[in-house]
Coordinates of C-alpha atoms and ligand atoms in Angstrom, one line a residue:
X1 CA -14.3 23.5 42.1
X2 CA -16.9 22.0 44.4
X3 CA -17.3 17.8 43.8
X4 CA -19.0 16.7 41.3
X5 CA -22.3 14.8 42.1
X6 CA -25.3 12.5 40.4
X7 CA -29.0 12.9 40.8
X8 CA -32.1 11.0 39.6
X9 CA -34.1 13.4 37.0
X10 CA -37.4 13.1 36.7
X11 CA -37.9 14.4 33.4
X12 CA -35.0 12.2 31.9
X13 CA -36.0 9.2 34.3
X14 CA -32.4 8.5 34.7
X15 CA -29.6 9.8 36.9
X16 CA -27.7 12.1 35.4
X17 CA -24.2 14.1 36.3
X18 CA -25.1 17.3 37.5
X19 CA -24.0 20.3 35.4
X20 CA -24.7 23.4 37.1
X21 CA -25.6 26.7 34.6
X22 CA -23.0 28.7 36.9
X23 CA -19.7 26.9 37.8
X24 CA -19.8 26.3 41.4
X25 CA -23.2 27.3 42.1
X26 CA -26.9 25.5 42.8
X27 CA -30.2 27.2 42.2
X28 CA -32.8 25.1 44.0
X29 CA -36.6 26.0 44.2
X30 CA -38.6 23.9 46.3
X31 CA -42.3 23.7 46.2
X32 CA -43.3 24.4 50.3
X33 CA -46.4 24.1 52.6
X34 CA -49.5 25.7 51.6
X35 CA -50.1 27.1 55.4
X36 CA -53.8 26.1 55.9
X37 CA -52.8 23.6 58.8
X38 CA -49.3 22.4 60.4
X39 CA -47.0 20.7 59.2
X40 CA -47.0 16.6 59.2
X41 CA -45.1 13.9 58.9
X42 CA -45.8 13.7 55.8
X43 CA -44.7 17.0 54.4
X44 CA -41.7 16.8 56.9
X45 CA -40.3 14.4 54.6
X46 CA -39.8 17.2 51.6
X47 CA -38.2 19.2 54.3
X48 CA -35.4 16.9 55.7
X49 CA -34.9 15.3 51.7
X50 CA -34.0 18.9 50.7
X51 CA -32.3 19.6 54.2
X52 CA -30.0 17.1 53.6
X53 CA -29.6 17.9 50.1
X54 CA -28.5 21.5 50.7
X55 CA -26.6 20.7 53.8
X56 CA -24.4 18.2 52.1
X57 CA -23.9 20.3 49.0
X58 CA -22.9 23.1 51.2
X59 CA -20.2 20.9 53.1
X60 CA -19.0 19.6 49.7
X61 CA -18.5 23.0 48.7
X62 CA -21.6 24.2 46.4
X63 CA -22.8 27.4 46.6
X64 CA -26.3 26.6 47.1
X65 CA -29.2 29.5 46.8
X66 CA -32.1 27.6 48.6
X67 CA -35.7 29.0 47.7
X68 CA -39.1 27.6 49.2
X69 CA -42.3 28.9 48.7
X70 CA -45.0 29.3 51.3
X71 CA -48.7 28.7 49.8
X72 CA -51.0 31.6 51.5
X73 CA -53.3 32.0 49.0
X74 CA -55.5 29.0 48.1
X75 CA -59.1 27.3 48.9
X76 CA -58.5 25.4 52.1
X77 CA -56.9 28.6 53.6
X78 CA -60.0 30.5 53.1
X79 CA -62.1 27.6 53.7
X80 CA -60.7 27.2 57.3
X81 CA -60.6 30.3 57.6
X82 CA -64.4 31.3 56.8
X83 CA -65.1 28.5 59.3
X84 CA -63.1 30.2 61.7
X85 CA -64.3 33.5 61.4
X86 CA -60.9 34.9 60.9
X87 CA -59.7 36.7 58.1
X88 CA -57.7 34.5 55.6
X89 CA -54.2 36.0 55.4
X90 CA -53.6 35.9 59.3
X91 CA -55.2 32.1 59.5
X92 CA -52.4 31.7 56.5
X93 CA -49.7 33.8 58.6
X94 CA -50.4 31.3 62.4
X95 CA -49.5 28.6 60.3
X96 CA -46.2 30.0 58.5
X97 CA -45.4 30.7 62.0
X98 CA -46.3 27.6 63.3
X99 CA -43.7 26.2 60.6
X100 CA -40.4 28.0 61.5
X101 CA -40.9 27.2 64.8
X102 CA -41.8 23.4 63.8
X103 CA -38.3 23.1 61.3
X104 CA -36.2 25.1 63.4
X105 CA -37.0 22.5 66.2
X106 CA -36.1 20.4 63.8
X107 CA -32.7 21.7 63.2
X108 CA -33.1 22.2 59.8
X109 CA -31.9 25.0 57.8
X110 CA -34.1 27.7 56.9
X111 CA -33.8 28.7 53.0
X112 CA -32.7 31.7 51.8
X113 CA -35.5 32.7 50.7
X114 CA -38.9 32.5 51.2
X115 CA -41.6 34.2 49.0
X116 CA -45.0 34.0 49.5
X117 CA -48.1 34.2 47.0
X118 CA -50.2 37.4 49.1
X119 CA -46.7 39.4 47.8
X120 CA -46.1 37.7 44.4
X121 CA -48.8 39.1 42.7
X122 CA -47.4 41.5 41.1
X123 CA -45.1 38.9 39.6
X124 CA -47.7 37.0 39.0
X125 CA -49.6 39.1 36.9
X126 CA -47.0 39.7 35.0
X127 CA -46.3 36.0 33.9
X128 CA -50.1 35.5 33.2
X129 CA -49.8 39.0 30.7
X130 CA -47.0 37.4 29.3
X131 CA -49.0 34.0 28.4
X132 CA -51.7 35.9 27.4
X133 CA -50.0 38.1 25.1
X134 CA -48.4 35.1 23.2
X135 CA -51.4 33.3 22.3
X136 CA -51.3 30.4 25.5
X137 CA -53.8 31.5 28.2
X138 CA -57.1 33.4 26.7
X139 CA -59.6 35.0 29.4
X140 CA -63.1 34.3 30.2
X141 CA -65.8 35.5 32.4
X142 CA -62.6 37.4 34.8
X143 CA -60.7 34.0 35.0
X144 CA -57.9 33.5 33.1
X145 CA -57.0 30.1 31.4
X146 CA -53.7 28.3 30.1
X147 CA -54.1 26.8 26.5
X148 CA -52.9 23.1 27.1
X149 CA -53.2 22.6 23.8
X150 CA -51.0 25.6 22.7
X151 CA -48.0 23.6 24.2
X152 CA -46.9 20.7 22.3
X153 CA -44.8 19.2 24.8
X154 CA -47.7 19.1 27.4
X155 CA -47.2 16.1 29.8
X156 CA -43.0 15.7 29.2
X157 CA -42.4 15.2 32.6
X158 CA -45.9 13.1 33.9
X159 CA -46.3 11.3 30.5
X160 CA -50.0 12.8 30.7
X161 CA -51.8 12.7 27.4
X162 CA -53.7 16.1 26.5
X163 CA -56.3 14.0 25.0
X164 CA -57.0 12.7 28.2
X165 CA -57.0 15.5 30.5
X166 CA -59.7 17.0 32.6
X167 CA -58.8 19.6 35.2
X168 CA -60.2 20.3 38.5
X169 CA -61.0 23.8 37.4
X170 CA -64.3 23.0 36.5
X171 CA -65.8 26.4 35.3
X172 CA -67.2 27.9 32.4
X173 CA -65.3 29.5 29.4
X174 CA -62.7 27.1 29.2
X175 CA -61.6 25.9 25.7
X176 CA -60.3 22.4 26.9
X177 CA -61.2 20.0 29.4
X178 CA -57.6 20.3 30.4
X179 CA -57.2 23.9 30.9
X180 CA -56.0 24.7 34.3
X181 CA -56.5 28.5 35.8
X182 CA -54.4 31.1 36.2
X183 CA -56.3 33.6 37.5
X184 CA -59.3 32.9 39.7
X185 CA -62.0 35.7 39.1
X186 CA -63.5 37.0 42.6
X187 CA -65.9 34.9 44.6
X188 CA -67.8 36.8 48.0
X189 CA -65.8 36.4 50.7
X190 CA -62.5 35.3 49.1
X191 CA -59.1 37.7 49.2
X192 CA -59.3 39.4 45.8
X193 CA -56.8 41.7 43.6
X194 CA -57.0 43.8 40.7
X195 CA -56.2 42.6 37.8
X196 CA -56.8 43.8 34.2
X197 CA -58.8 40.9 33.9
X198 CA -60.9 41.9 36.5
X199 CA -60.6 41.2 40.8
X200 CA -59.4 37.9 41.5
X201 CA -56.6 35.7 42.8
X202 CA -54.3 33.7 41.7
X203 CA -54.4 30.2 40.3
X204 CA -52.2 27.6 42.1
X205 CA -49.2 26.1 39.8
X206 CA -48.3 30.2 38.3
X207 CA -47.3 31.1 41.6
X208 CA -44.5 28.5 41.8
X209 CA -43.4 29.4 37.7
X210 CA -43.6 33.3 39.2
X211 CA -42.0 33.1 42.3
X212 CA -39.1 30.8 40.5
X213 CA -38.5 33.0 37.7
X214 CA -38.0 36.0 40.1
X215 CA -35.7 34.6 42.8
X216 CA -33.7 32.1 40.7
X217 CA -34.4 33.4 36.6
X218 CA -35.5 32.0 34.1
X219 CA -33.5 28.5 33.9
X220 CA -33.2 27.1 37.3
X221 CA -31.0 24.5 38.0
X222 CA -33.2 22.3 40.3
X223 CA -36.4 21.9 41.3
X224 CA -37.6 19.5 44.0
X225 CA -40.9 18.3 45.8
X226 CA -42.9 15.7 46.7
X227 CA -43.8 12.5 44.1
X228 CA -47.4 14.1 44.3
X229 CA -46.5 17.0 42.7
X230 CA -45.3 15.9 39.6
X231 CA -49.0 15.5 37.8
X232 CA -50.6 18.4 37.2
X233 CA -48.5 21.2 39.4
X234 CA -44.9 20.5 37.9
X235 CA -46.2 20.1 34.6
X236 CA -48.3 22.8 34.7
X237 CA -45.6 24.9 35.9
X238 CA -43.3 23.8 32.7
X239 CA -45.8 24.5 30.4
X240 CA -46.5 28.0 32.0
X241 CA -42.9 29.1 32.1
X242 CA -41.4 27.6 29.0
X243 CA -44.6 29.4 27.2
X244 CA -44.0 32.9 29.1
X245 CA -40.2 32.4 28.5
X246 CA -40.4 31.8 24.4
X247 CA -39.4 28.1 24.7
X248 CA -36.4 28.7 27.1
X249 CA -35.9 25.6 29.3
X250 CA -37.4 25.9 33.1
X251 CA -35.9 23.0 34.9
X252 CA -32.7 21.2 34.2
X253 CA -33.3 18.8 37.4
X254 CA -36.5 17.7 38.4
X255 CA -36.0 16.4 42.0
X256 CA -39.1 14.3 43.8
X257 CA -38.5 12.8 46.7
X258 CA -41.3 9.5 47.6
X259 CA -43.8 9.1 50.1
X260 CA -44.3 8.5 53.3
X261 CA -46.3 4.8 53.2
X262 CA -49.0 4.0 55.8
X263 CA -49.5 0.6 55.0
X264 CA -53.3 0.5 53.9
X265 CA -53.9 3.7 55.7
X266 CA -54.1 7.1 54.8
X267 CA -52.9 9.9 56.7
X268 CA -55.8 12.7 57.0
X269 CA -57.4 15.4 59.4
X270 CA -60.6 13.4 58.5
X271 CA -59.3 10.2 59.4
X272 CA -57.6 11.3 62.5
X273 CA -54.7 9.8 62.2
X274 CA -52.4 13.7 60.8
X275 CA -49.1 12.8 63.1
X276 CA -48.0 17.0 63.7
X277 CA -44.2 17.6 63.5
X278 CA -44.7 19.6 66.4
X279 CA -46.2 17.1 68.9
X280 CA -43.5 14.9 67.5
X281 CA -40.8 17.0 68.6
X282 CA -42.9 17.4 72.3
X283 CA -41.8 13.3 73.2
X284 CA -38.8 12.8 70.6
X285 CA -35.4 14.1 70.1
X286 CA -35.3 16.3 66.6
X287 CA -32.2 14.0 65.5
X288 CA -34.1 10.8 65.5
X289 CA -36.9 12.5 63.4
X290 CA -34.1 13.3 60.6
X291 CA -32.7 10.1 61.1
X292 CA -36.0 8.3 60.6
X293 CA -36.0 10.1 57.3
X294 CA -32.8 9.3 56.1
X295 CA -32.7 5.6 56.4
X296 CA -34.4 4.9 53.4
X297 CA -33.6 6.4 49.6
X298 CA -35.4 10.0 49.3
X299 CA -37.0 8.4 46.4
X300 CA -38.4 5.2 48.1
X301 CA -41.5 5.2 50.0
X302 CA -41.1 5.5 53.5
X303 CA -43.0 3.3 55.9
X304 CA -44.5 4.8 59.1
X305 CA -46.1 3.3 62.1
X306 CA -46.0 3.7 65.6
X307 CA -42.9 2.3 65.8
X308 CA -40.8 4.2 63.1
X309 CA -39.9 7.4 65.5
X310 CA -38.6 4.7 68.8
X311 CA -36.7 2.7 66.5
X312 CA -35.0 5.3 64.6
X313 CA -34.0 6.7 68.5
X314 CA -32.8 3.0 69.4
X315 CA -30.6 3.3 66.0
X316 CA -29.1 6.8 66.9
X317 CA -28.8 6.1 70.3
X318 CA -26.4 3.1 69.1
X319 CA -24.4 5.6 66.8
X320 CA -24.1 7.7 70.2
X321 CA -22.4 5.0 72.2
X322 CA -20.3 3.7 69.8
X323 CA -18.8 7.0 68.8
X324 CA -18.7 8.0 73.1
X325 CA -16.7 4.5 73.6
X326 CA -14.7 5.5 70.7
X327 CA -13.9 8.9 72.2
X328 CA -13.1 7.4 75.7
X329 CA -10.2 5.4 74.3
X330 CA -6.6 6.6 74.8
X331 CA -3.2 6.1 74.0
X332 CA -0.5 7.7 72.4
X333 CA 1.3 4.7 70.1
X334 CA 1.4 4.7 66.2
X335 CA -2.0 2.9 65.1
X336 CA 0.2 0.6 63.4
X337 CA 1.9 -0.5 66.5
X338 CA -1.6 -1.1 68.3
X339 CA -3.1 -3.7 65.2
X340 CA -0.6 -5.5 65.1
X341 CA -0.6 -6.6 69.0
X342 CA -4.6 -6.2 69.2
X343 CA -5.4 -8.1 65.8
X344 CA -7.9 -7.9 63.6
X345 CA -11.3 -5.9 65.2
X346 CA -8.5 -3.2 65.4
X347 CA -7.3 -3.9 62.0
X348 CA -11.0 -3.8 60.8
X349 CA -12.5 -0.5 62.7
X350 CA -9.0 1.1 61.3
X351 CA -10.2 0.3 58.1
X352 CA -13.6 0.9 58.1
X353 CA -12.6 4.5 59.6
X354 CA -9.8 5.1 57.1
X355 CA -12.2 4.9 54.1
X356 CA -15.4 6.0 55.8
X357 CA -15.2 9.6 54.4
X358 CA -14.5 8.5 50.8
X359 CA -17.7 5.8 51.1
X360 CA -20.0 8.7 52.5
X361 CA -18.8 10.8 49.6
X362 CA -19.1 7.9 47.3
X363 CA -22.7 7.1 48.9
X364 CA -24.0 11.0 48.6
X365 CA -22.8 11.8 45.4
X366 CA -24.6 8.8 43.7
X367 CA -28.0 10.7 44.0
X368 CA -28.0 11.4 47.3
X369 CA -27.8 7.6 49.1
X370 CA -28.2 8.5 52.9
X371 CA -29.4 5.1 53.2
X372 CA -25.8 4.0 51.8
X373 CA -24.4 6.4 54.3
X374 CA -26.2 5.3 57.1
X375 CA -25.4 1.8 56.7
X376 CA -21.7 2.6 56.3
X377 CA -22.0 4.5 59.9
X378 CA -23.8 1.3 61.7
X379 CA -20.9 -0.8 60.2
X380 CA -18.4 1.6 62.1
X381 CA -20.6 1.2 65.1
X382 CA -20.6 -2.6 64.9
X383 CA -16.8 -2.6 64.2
X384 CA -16.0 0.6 67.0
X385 CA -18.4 -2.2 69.8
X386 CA -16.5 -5.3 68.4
X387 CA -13.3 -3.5 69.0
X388 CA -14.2 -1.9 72.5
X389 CA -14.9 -5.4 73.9
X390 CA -11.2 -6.1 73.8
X391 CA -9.7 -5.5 77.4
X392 CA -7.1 -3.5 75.8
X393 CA -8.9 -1.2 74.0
X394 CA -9.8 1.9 76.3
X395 CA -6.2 2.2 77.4
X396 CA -4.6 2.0 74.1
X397 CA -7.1 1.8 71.1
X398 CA -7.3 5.8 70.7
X399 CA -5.0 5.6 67.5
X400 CA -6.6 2.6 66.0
X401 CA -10.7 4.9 66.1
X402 CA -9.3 8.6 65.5
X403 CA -10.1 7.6 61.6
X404 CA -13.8 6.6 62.8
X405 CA -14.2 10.1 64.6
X406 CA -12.6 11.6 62.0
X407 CA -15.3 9.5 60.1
X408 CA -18.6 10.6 62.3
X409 CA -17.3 14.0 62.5
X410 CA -17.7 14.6 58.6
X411 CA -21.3 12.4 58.5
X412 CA -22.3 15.2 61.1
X413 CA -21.6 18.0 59.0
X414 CA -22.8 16.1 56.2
X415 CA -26.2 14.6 57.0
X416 CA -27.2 16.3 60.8
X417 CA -26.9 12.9 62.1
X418 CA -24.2 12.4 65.3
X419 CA -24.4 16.7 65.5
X420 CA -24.4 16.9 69.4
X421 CA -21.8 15.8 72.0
X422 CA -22.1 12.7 73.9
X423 CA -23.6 14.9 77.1
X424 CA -25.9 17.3 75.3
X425 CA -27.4 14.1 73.5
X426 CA -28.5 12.1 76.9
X427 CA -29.3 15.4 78.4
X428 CA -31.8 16.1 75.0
X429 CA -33.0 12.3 75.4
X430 CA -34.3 12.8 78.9
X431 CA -35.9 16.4 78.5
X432 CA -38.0 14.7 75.7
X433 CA -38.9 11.3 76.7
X434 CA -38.8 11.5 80.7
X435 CA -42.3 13.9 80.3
X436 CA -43.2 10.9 78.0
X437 CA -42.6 8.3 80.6
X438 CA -44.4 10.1 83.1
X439 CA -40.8 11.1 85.1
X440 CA -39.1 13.9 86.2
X441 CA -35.1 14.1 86.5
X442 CA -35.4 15.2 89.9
X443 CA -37.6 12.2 90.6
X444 CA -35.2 9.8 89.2
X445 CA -32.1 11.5 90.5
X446 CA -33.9 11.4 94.2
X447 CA -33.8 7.4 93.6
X448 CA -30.5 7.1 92.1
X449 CA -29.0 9.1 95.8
X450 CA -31.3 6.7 97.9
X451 CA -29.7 3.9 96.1
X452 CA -26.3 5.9 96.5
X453 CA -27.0 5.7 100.2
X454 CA -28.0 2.5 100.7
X455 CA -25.2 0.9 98.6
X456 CA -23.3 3.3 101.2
X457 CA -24.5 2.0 104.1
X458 CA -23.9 -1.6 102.5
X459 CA -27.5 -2.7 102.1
X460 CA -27.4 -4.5 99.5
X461 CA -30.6 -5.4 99.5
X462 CA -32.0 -2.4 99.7
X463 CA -30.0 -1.0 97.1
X464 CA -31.2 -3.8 94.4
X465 CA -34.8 -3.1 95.1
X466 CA -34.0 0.6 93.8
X467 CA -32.7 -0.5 90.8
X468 CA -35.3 -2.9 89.9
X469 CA -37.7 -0.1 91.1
X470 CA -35.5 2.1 88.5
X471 CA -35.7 -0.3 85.9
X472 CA -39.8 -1.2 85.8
X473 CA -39.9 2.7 85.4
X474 CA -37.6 2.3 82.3
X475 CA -34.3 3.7 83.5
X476 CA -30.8 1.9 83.3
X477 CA -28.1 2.0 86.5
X478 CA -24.7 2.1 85.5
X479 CA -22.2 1.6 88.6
X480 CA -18.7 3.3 88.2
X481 CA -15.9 2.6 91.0
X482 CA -16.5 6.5 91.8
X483 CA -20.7 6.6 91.6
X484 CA -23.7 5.6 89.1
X485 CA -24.7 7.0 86.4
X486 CA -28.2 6.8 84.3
X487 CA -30.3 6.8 81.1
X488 CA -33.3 6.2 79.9
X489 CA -33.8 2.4 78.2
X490 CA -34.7 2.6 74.5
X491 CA -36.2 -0.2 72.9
X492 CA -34.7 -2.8 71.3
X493 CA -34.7 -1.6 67.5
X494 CA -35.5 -4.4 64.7
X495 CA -32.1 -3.4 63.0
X496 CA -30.6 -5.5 66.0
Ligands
LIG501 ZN1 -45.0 24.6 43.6

């Protein structure tokens, strides 16, 4: 049996042990973009949160059956597109294109499976005859309502009153203020199906109760998104698929992770300020991203300036070196024997690596707590630097860290975090940020042989002058007995 794990339910408003309705197995449905523009920082927040979530539950042993909508079918898409001049479903298709390539630069997992609205609608249709057929969605003038007040238990998971509502879908025919549309009835120059009710498209919350019912049934174990969607397109989606369903439960877990906080600032195309995943990933390496993500509880807001994406590379970059002067240490005595003659930093990074795995499980289980985990893996770092400044260390301290590698090794496979070799990381940190700093490698290499020369040649002098050159331009000299070596400086990160 896979381990057993804890997660915060919205619905219940308490965490909760998680029983699966299949031994051994996760159904998760995850509410994705709606492809009218690319994806954000913002968004990307849903899509690392449920990353994680299925990557760890995978490595723990779950069988996980990931679904994630795409959104092609809705206002802004054909508003965008109409401005563009292009026809709706391939302004919708760019953008679902634009998204694989934006989260598999990412390194995230793609679900396994993807439906879209444009071929739901079958489906669909089918839920909103179903609803209609037991008395909780009536049509009018080719739209098709849902009866809020034909389902007592309206507002369970937002604490929404039905007294109180008033929908968007300001149109005529509808019974109640808070009656939300299924079915949209044809307006010129939108995409349009048949329907029995007449030509139309669909609403926006029955797509997500359709496309869940048909991948995943009609009980689904999880079901996650963004803090914004709980009022009205979770709720909505309850009441639609517990009324279609004769009362039959939707959602055991209700997942939502927070949002990303600008201070007093919005993010928005008409402010100017939307941050793209994909110019992101153009200066910055895809792991700091995730680990930007992960450093706070999925649940808590996030804060995000100009400074989140650096720091969170100054922080990774510190897990990088740790673990590489970890690796570079050797020796073949019992770990035992080593502690005893190098003291206590080796007793302490022994012990923080012996018990790292069972804290990263302890951390992840309790509702997901990368935050937890993340902490636990700086403490290593600290403990792995403290340790690696005794002169004894490199030759002999190999025993005392295999637990930390051991240690890192499973936080890779758990969180993404720590995923690439020493090498393949400084090699990913120079193709991103040297374009950034205005620098080529062969530019930078050409200096670093000049220097080479002139510290050949014994000119000191001259030789100094490089490096400082090398340094104002933001790259660090290291001098071996047999060479130099370089990186790029990151900035000093306020977890320091
Ligand atoms: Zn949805």
């Amino acid at each position: 049996m896979p381990a057993p794990f804890r997660i915060y339910n919205t619905l219940s408003r308490k965490v909760e042990d998680f029983q699966p309705l299949q031994p051994g197995k996760v159904g998760l449905y995850v509410c994705g973009m709606t492809v009218y523009a690319d994806c954000h920082v913002g968004h990307a927040r849903a899509m690392v949160t449920f990353d994680v979530f299925v990557r760890y539950l995978r490595y723990r042993g779950w069988e996980v059956n990931f679904v994630r909508n795409f959104t092609d079918v809705d206002d802004k898409i054909i508003q965008r597109a109409n401005e563009a001049g292009i026809d709706a479903q391939a302004w919708a298709d760019r953008f679902i294109e634009n998204f694989h390539r934006d989260i598999d630069d990412l390194g995230l997992t793609r679900p396994d499976l993807e439906p879209r609205v444009s071929t739901s609608i079958d489906d669909i249709l089918a839920m909103i005859g179903a609803l209609v057929e037991r008395g909780h969605a009536y049509p009018a003038d080719g739209s098709v309502w849902f009866s809020v007040e034909s389902f007592p238990s309206y507002g369970k998971l937002s604490g929404q009153k039905v007294d109180e509502l008033r929908s968007p879908d300001a149109d005529s025919g509808k019974r109640h203020p808070g009656d939300f549309a299924l079915w949209k009835a044809a307006k010129p120059g939108e995409p349009r199906w048949e329907s029995r009710w007449g030509p139309g498209r669909p609403g926006w919350h029955i797509e997500c109760s359709a496309m869940a019912n048909t991948a995943l049934g009609e009980t689904i174990d999880i079901h996650g998104g963004g803090l914004d969607l709980v009022f009205p397109h979770h709720e909505n989606e309850i009441a639609q698929s517990e009324c279609a369903h004769g009362g039959h439960t939707y959602v055991r877990y209700w997942m939502h992770n927070g949002m990303l906080n600008l201070g007093d600032k919005k993010m928005g195309k008409s402010l100017g300020n939307v941050v793209n995943i994909g110019d992101l990933l153009k200066e910055w390496p895809a792991e700091c991203v995730r680990l930007y993500y992960l450093q706070n509880h999925y649940r808590s807001p996030l804060p995000y300036d100009e400074n989140a994406i650096p720091d969170a590379l100054a922080m990774l970059a510190r897990l990088y070196e740790a673990r590489e002067s970890a690796e570079a240490m050797g020796g073949e005595e019992a770990a035992g024997a080593v502690i005893q003659s190098l003291g206590a930093d080796a007793q302490k990074v022994h012990e923080l690596g012996t018990t790292f795995v069972s804290r990263l499980h302890g951390a992840m289980d309790d509702d997901f707590n990368t935050a937890q985990a993340l902490g636990n893996a700086f403490e290593l770092a600290r403990a792995i630097n403290r340790f690696a400044n005794h002169k004894k260390a490199k030759q002999r301290g190999g025993p005392v860290v295999k637990p930390a590698l051991e240690g890192f090794a499973a936080f890779a496979k758990a969180t993404g975090v720590l995923a690439l070799g020493a090498d393949a990381f400084q090699d990913e940190v120079k193709a991103k940020r040297l374009p950034a700093m205005g620098l080529t490698k062969a530019g930078v290499e050409a200096q670093i042989a000049d220097r080479h020369a002139a510290r050949q040649a014994k000119d000191w002098a001259r030789a100094d002058e490089i490096r400082g050159a090398l340094e104002a331009q933001g790259i660090v000299v290291m001098d071996h007995a047999d060479g130099s070596n370089w990186r790029v400086r990151l900035k000093d990160s306020r977890d320091e």
